[in-house]
Amino acid sequence: MTRDEVLSIVRENIVMVLPEVDATLLRPERSLSELGANSVDRAEIVVGAMAALRIKVPGSELAEAKNIGGLVDVLYRKLSG
C-alpha cells in the first residue's frame, strides 16, 4: 500500500466522523483540531484508520503526529515496517 492510499483512508475516516468539513480542507498540513475535531473525534478517526489498515499503533507513536500528514506518516511507517 502506498502513502497516498493511506492518506485516502485517513481522509475517508475524517469525512465519516466530520461530515460537515469541506473536503478541500483535508490537506496534509492541516491538523484535525483545525478541522474542528475534538478529542473523541480524533480518536474515532485514528481508530477507524487503524482498523481499515489492520494495524495497531501505540499512543506514544501517534503523539508525534501533529497534522494529517504526520498521522499518515506514522500509519504508513507501521504498515510498512
mmCIF file of N, CA and C in Angstrom:
data_model
loop_
_atom_site.group_PDB
_atom_site.id
_atom_site.type_symbol
_atom_site.label_atom_id
_atom_site.label_comp_id
_atom_site.label_asym_id
_atom_site.label_seq_id
_atom_site.Cartn_x
_atom_site.Cartn_y
_atom_site.Cartn_z
ATOM 1 N N MET A 1 0.846 -1.180 0.000
ATOM 2 C CA MET A 1 0.000 0.000 0.000
ATOM 3 C C MET A 1 0.887 1.236 0.000
ATOM 4 N N THR A 2 0.483 2.231 -0.778
ATOM 5 C CA THR A 2 1.272 3.458 -0.885
ATOM 6 C C THR A 2 0.872 4.473 0.194
ATOM 7 N N ARG A 3 1.711 5.469 0.354
ATOM 8 C CA ARG A 3 1.410 6.546 1.303
ATOM 9 C C ARG A 3 0.132 7.274 0.883
ATOM 10 N N ASP A 4 -0.057 7.461 -0.419
ATOM 11 C CA ASP A 4 -1.266 8.125 -0.908
ATOM 12 C C ASP A 4 -2.519 7.327 -0.576
ATOM 13 N N GLU A 5 -2.430 6.007 -0.606
ATOM 14 C CA GLU A 5 -3.569 5.163 -0.247
ATOM 15 C C GLU A 5 -3.887 5.297 1.246
ATOM 16 N N VAL A 6 -2.847 5.396 2.063
ATOM 17 C CA VAL A 6 -3.046 5.606 3.496
ATOM 18 C C VAL A 6 -3.699 6.974 3.718
ATOM 19 N N LEU A 7 -3.239 7.995 3.004
ATOM 20 C CA LEU A 7 -3.836 9.322 3.099
ATOM 21 C C LEU A 7 -5.319 9.264 2.723
ATOM 22 N N SER A 8 -5.636 8.521 1.699
ATOM 23 C CA SER A 8 -7.031 8.384 1.278
ATOM 24 C C SER A 8 -7.884 7.748 2.374
ATOM 25 N N ILE A 9 -7.360 6.751 3.039
ATOM 26 C CA ILE A 9 -8.085 6.091 4.130
ATOM 27 C C ILE A 9 -8.281 7.062 5.293
ATOM 28 N N VAL A 10 -7.258 7.820 5.620
ATOM 29 C CA VAL A 10 -7.383 8.812 6.695
ATOM 30 C C VAL A 10 -8.445 9.849 6.325
ATOM 31 N N ARG A 11 -8.412 10.324 5.091
ATOM 32 C CA ARG A 11 -9.410 11.304 4.642
ATOM 33 C C ARG A 11 -10.822 10.724 4.731
ATOM 34 N N GLU A 12 -11.002 9.475 4.312
ATOM 35 C CA GLU A 12 -12.316 8.829 4.388
ATOM 36 C C GLU A 12 -12.825 8.800 5.825
ATOM 37 N N ASN A 13 -11.939 8.504 6.752
ATOM 38 C CA ASN A 13 -12.329 8.458 8.156
ATOM 39 C C ASN A 13 -12.649 9.845 8.697
ATOM 40 N N ILE A 14 -11.935 10.843 8.251
ATOM 41 C CA ILE A 14 -12.237 12.211 8.671
ATOM 42 C C ILE A 14 -13.638 12.589 8.197
ATOM 43 N N VAL A 15 -13.949 12.285 6.954
ATOM 44 C CA VAL A 15 -15.263 12.624 6.396
ATOM 45 C C VAL A 15 -16.379 11.869 7.120
ATOM 46 N N MET A 16 -16.125 10.622 7.514
ATOM 47 C CA MET A 16 -17.140 9.865 8.245
ATOM 48 C C MET A 16 -17.425 10.483 9.611
ATOM 49 N N VAL A 17 -16.361 10.929 10.285
ATOM 50 C CA VAL A 17 -16.512 11.480 11.631
ATOM 51 C C VAL A 17 -16.924 12.954 11.595
ATOM 52 N N LEU A 18 -16.431 13.682 10.605
ATOM 53 C CA LEU A 18 -16.714 15.122 10.474
ATOM 54 C C LEU A 18 -17.329 15.412 9.105
ATOM 55 N N PRO A 19 -18.561 14.956 8.872
ATOM 56 C CA PRO A 19 -19.154 15.112 7.537
ATOM 57 C C PRO A 19 -19.352 16.563 7.095
ATOM 58 N N GLU A 20 -19.350 17.489 8.037
ATOM 59 C CA GLU A 20 -19.554 18.892 7.692
ATOM 60 C C GLU A 20 -18.290 19.577 7.172
ATOM 61 N N VAL A 21 -17.152 18.922 7.269
ATOM 62 C CA VAL A 21 -15.882 19.522 6.850
ATOM 63 C C VAL A 21 -15.773 19.507 5.327
ATOM 64 N N ASP A 22 -15.377 20.640 4.782
ATOM 65 C CA ASP A 22 -15.161 20.781 3.343
ATOM 66 C C ASP A 22 -13.965 19.910 2.947
ATOM 67 N N ALA A 23 -14.161 19.015 1.999
ATOM 68 C CA ALA A 23 -13.115 18.076 1.588
ATOM 69 C C ALA A 23 -11.858 18.776 1.073
ATOM 70 N N THR A 24 -11.990 20.006 0.589
ATOM 71 C CA THR A 24 -10.810 20.724 0.094
ATOM 72 C C THR A 24 -9.870 21.119 1.232
ATOM 73 N N LEU A 25 -10.352 21.057 2.471
ATOM 74 C CA LEU A 25 -9.517 21.399 3.627
ATOM 75 C C LEU A 25 -8.694 20.220 4.132
ATOM 76 N N LEU A 26 -8.903 19.032 3.585
ATOM 77 C CA LEU A 26 -8.229 17.830 4.082
ATOM 78 C C LEU A 26 -6.839 17.687 3.469
ATOM 79 N N ARG A 27 -5.999 18.654 3.768
ATOM 80 C CA ARG A 27 -4.629 18.662 3.272
ATOM 81 C C ARG A 27 -3.675 18.194 4.371
ATOM 82 N N PRO A 28 -2.547 17.613 3.988
ATOM 83 C CA PRO A 28 -1.598 17.060 4.973
ATOM 84 C C PRO A 28 -1.135 18.043 6.038
ATOM 85 N N GLU A 29 -1.044 19.316 5.718
ATOM 86 C CA GLU A 29 -0.531 20.280 6.697
ATOM 87 C C GLU A 29 -1.578 20.713 7.716
ATOM 88 N N ARG A 30 -2.820 20.335 7.535
ATOM 89 C CA ARG A 30 -3.902 20.688 8.462
ATOM 90 C C ARG A 30 -3.944 19.735 9.651
ATOM 91 N N SER A 31 -4.220 20.281 10.819
ATOM 92 C CA SER A 31 -4.407 19.423 11.989
ATOM 93 C C SER A 31 -5.884 19.071 12.102
ATOM 94 N N LEU A 32 -6.157 17.975 12.765
ATOM 95 C CA LEU A 32 -7.541 17.572 12.978
ATOM 96 C C LEU A 32 -8.273 18.600 13.838
ATOM 97 N N SER A 33 -7.566 19.207 14.766
ATOM 98 C CA SER A 33 -8.161 20.251 15.605
ATOM 99 C C SER A 33 -8.592 21.446 14.767
ATOM 100 N N GLU A 34 -7.769 21.828 13.792
ATOM 101 C CA GLU A 34 -8.122 22.939 12.898
ATOM 102 C C GLU A 34 -9.414 22.660 12.140
ATOM 103 N N LEU A 35 -9.671 21.390 11.889
ATOM 104 C CA LEU A 35 -10.882 20.996 11.157
ATOM 105 C C LEU A 35 -12.103 20.914 12.062
ATOM 106 N N GLY A 36 -11.883 21.139 13.363
ATOM 107 C CA GLY A 36 -12.987 21.127 14.310
ATOM 108 C C GLY A 36 -13.159 19.828 15.067
ATOM 109 N N ALA A 37 -12.195 18.928 14.950
ATOM 110 C CA ALA A 37 -12.281 17.638 15.640
ATOM 111 C C ALA A 37 -11.914 17.793 17.107
ATOM 112 N N ASN A 38 -12.793 17.318 17.992
ATOM 113 C CA ASN A 38 -12.456 17.294 19.412
ATOM 114 C C ASN A 38 -11.684 16.003 19.707
ATOM 115 N N SER A 39 -11.340 15.766 20.943
ATOM 116 C CA SER A 39 -10.509 14.600 21.275
ATOM 117 C C SER A 39 -11.203 13.284 20.931
ATOM 118 N N VAL A 40 -12.511 13.201 21.139
ATOM 119 C CA VAL A 40 -13.250 11.978 20.805
ATOM 120 C C VAL A 40 -13.259 11.778 19.290
ATOM 121 N N ASP A 41 -13.487 12.856 18.542
ATOM 122 C CA ASP A 41 -13.465 12.780 17.081
ATOM 123 C C ASP A 41 -12.106 12.295 16.584
ATOM 124 N N ARG A 42 -11.052 12.871 17.153
ATOM 125 C CA ARG A 42 -9.700 12.485 16.730
ATOM 126 C C ARG A 42 -9.446 11.009 17.000
ATOM 127 N N ALA A 43 -9.882 10.539 18.156
ATOM 128 C CA ALA A 43 -9.706 9.125 18.486
ATOM 129 C C ALA A 43 -10.482 8.245 17.507
ATOM 130 N N GLU A 44 -11.704 8.635 17.167
ATOM 131 C CA GLU A 44 -12.505 7.857 16.213
ATOM 132 C C GLU A 44 -11.838 7.802 14.842
ATOM 133 N N ILE A 45 -11.283 8.916 14.410
ATOM 134 C CA ILE A 45 -10.604 8.973 13.114
ATOM 135 C C ILE A 45 -9.400 8.040 13.108
ATOM 136 N N VAL A 46 -8.594 8.112 14.147
ATOM 137 C CA VAL A 46 -7.382 7.289 14.224
ATOM 138 C C VAL A 46 -7.734 5.809 14.341
ATOM 139 N N VAL A 47 -8.672 5.476 15.213
ATOM 140 C CA VAL A 47 -9.066 4.075 15.392
ATOM 141 C C VAL A 47 -9.665 3.525 14.099
ATOM 142 N N GLY A 48 -10.485 4.335 13.420
ATOM 143 C CA GLY A 48 -11.073 3.896 12.152
ATOM 144 C C GLY A 48 -10.019 3.641 11.094
ATOM 145 N N ALA A 49 -9.033 4.524 11.011
ATOM 146 C CA ALA A 49 -7.959 4.349 10.033
ATOM 147 C C ALA A 49 -7.122 3.113 10.357
ATOM 148 N N MET A 50 -6.815 2.917 11.640
ATOM 149 C CA MET A 50 -6.045 1.729 12.019
ATOM 150 C C MET A 50 -6.824 0.454 11.706
ATOM 151 N N ALA A 51 -8.124 0.461 11.953
ATOM 152 C CA ALA A 51 -8.950 -0.711 11.660
ATOM 153 C C ALA A 51 -8.964 -0.998 10.158
ATOM 154 N N ALA A 52 -9.105 0.051 9.350
ATOM 155 C CA ALA A 52 -9.122 -0.124 7.903
ATOM 156 C C ALA A 52 -7.791 -0.669 7.390
ATOM 157 N N LEU A 53 -6.716 -0.262 8.038
ATOM 158 C CA LEU A 53 -5.377 -0.708 7.639
ATOM 159 C C LEU A 53 -4.963 -2.013 8.320
ATOM 160 N N ARG A 54 -5.768 -2.444 9.297
ATOM 161 C CA ARG A 54 -5.492 -3.655 10.081
ATOM 162 C C ARG A 54 -4.137 -3.589 10.783
ATOM 163 N N ILE A 55 -3.912 -2.444 11.443
ATOM 164 C CA ILE A 55 -2.683 -2.260 12.217
ATOM 165 C C ILE A 55 -3.043 -1.673 13.578
ATOM 166 N N LYS A 56 -2.099 -1.771 14.509
ATOM 167 C CA LYS A 56 -2.216 -1.118 15.817
ATOM 168 C C LYS A 56 -0.963 -0.286 16.015
ATOM 169 N N VAL A 57 -1.173 0.930 16.463
ATOM 170 C CA VAL A 57 -0.060 1.839 16.690
ATOM 171 C C VAL A 57 -0.147 2.322 18.124
ATOM 172 N N PRO A 58 0.936 2.210 18.885
ATOM 173 C CA PRO A 58 0.924 2.690 20.266
ATOM 174 C C PRO A 58 0.679 4.201 20.326
ATOM 175 N N GLY A 59 0.013 4.613 21.385
ATOM 176 C CA GLY A 59 -0.277 6.026 21.575
ATOM 177 C C GLY A 59 0.968 6.893 21.566
ATOM 178 N N SER A 60 2.060 6.350 22.079
ATOM 179 C CA SER A 60 3.306 7.127 22.113
ATOM 180 C C SER A 60 3.786 7.477 20.702
ATOM 181 N N GLU A 61 3.553 6.584 19.748
ATOM 182 C CA GLU A 61 3.940 6.864 18.366
ATOM 183 C C GLU A 61 2.950 7.831 17.718
ATOM 184 N N LEU A 62 1.674 7.686 18.049
ATOM 185 C CA LEU A 62 0.658 8.574 17.487
ATOM 186 C C LEU A 62 0.832 10.007 17.970
ATOM 187 N N ALA A 63 1.381 10.173 19.166
ATOM 188 C CA ALA A 63 1.554 11.507 19.752
ATOM 189 C C ALA A 63 2.453 12.394 18.906
ATOM 190 N N GLU A 64 3.325 11.800 18.112
ATOM 191 C CA GLU A 64 4.232 12.603 17.293
ATOM 192 C C GLU A 64 3.534 13.219 16.075
ATOM 193 N N ALA A 65 2.344 12.745 15.749
ATOM 194 C CA ALA A 65 1.604 13.259 14.596
ATOM 195 C C ALA A 65 0.922 14.568 14.967
ATOM 196 N N LYS A 66 1.357 15.644 14.360
ATOM 197 C CA LYS A 66 0.811 16.967 14.674
ATOM 198 C C LYS A 66 -0.220 17.430 13.646
ATOM 199 N N ASN A 67 -0.308 16.734 12.521
ATOM 200 C CA ASN A 67 -1.266 17.097 11.479
ATOM 201 C C ASN A 67 -1.626 15.839 10.680
ATOM 202 N N ILE A 68 -2.456 16.010 9.662
ATOM 203 C CA ILE A 68 -2.899 14.861 8.870
ATOM 204 C C ILE A 68 -1.706 14.160 8.235
ATOM 205 N N GLY A 69 -0.778 14.913 7.693
ATOM 206 C CA GLY A 69 0.407 14.323 7.076
ATOM 207 C C GLY A 69 1.234 13.525 8.072
ATOM 208 N N GLY A 70 1.358 14.041 9.281
ATOM 209 C CA GLY A 70 2.094 13.332 10.326
ATOM 210 C C GLY A 70 1.408 12.036 10.710
ATOM 211 N N LEU A 71 0.081 12.066 10.791
ATOM 212 C CA LEU A 71 -0.676 10.851 11.087
ATOM 213 C C LEU A 71 -0.478 9.825 9.984
ATOM 214 N N VAL A 72 -0.545 10.267 8.752
ATOM 215 C CA VAL A 72 -0.324 9.362 7.615
ATOM 216 C C VAL A 72 1.073 8.765 7.690
ATOM 217 N N ASP A 73 2.073 9.575 8.018
ATOM 218 C CA ASP A 73 3.450 9.078 8.122
ATOM 219 C C ASP A 73 3.569 7.980 9.178
ATOM 220 N N VAL A 74 2.969 8.202 10.349
ATOM 221 C CA VAL A 74 3.025 7.223 11.426
ATOM 222 C C VAL A 74 2.346 5.913 11.005
ATOM 223 N N LEU A 75 1.160 6.028 10.419
ATOM 224 C CA LEU A 75 0.431 4.839 9.984
ATOM 225 C C LEU A 75 1.176 4.105 8.871
ATOM 226 N N TYR A 76 1.705 4.850 7.931
ATOM 227 C CA TYR A 76 2.434 4.247 6.814
ATOM 228 C C TYR A 76 3.696 3.524 7.279
ATOM 229 N N ARG A 77 4.418 4.153 8.217
ATOM 230 C CA ARG A 77 5.622 3.504 8.768
ATOM 231 C C ARG A 77 5.262 2.176 9.433
ATOM 232 N N LYS A 78 4.183 2.180 10.219
ATOM 233 C CA LYS A 78 3.772 0.965 10.904
ATOM 234 C C LYS A 78 3.342 -0.099 9.901
ATOM 235 N N LEU A 79 2.658 0.312 8.887
ATOM 236 C CA LEU A 79 2.189 -0.596 7.842
ATOM 237 C C LEU A 79 3.350 -1.191 7.061
ATOM 238 N N SER A 80 4.347 -0.371 6.811
ATOM 239 C CA SER A 80 5.491 -0.793 6.004
ATOM 240 C C SER A 80 6.559 -1.500 6.831
ATOM 241 N N GLY A 81 6.513 -1.271 8.144
ATOM 242 C CA GLY A 81 7.584 -1.737 8.996
ATOM 243 C C GLY A 81 7.473 -3.104 9.479
#
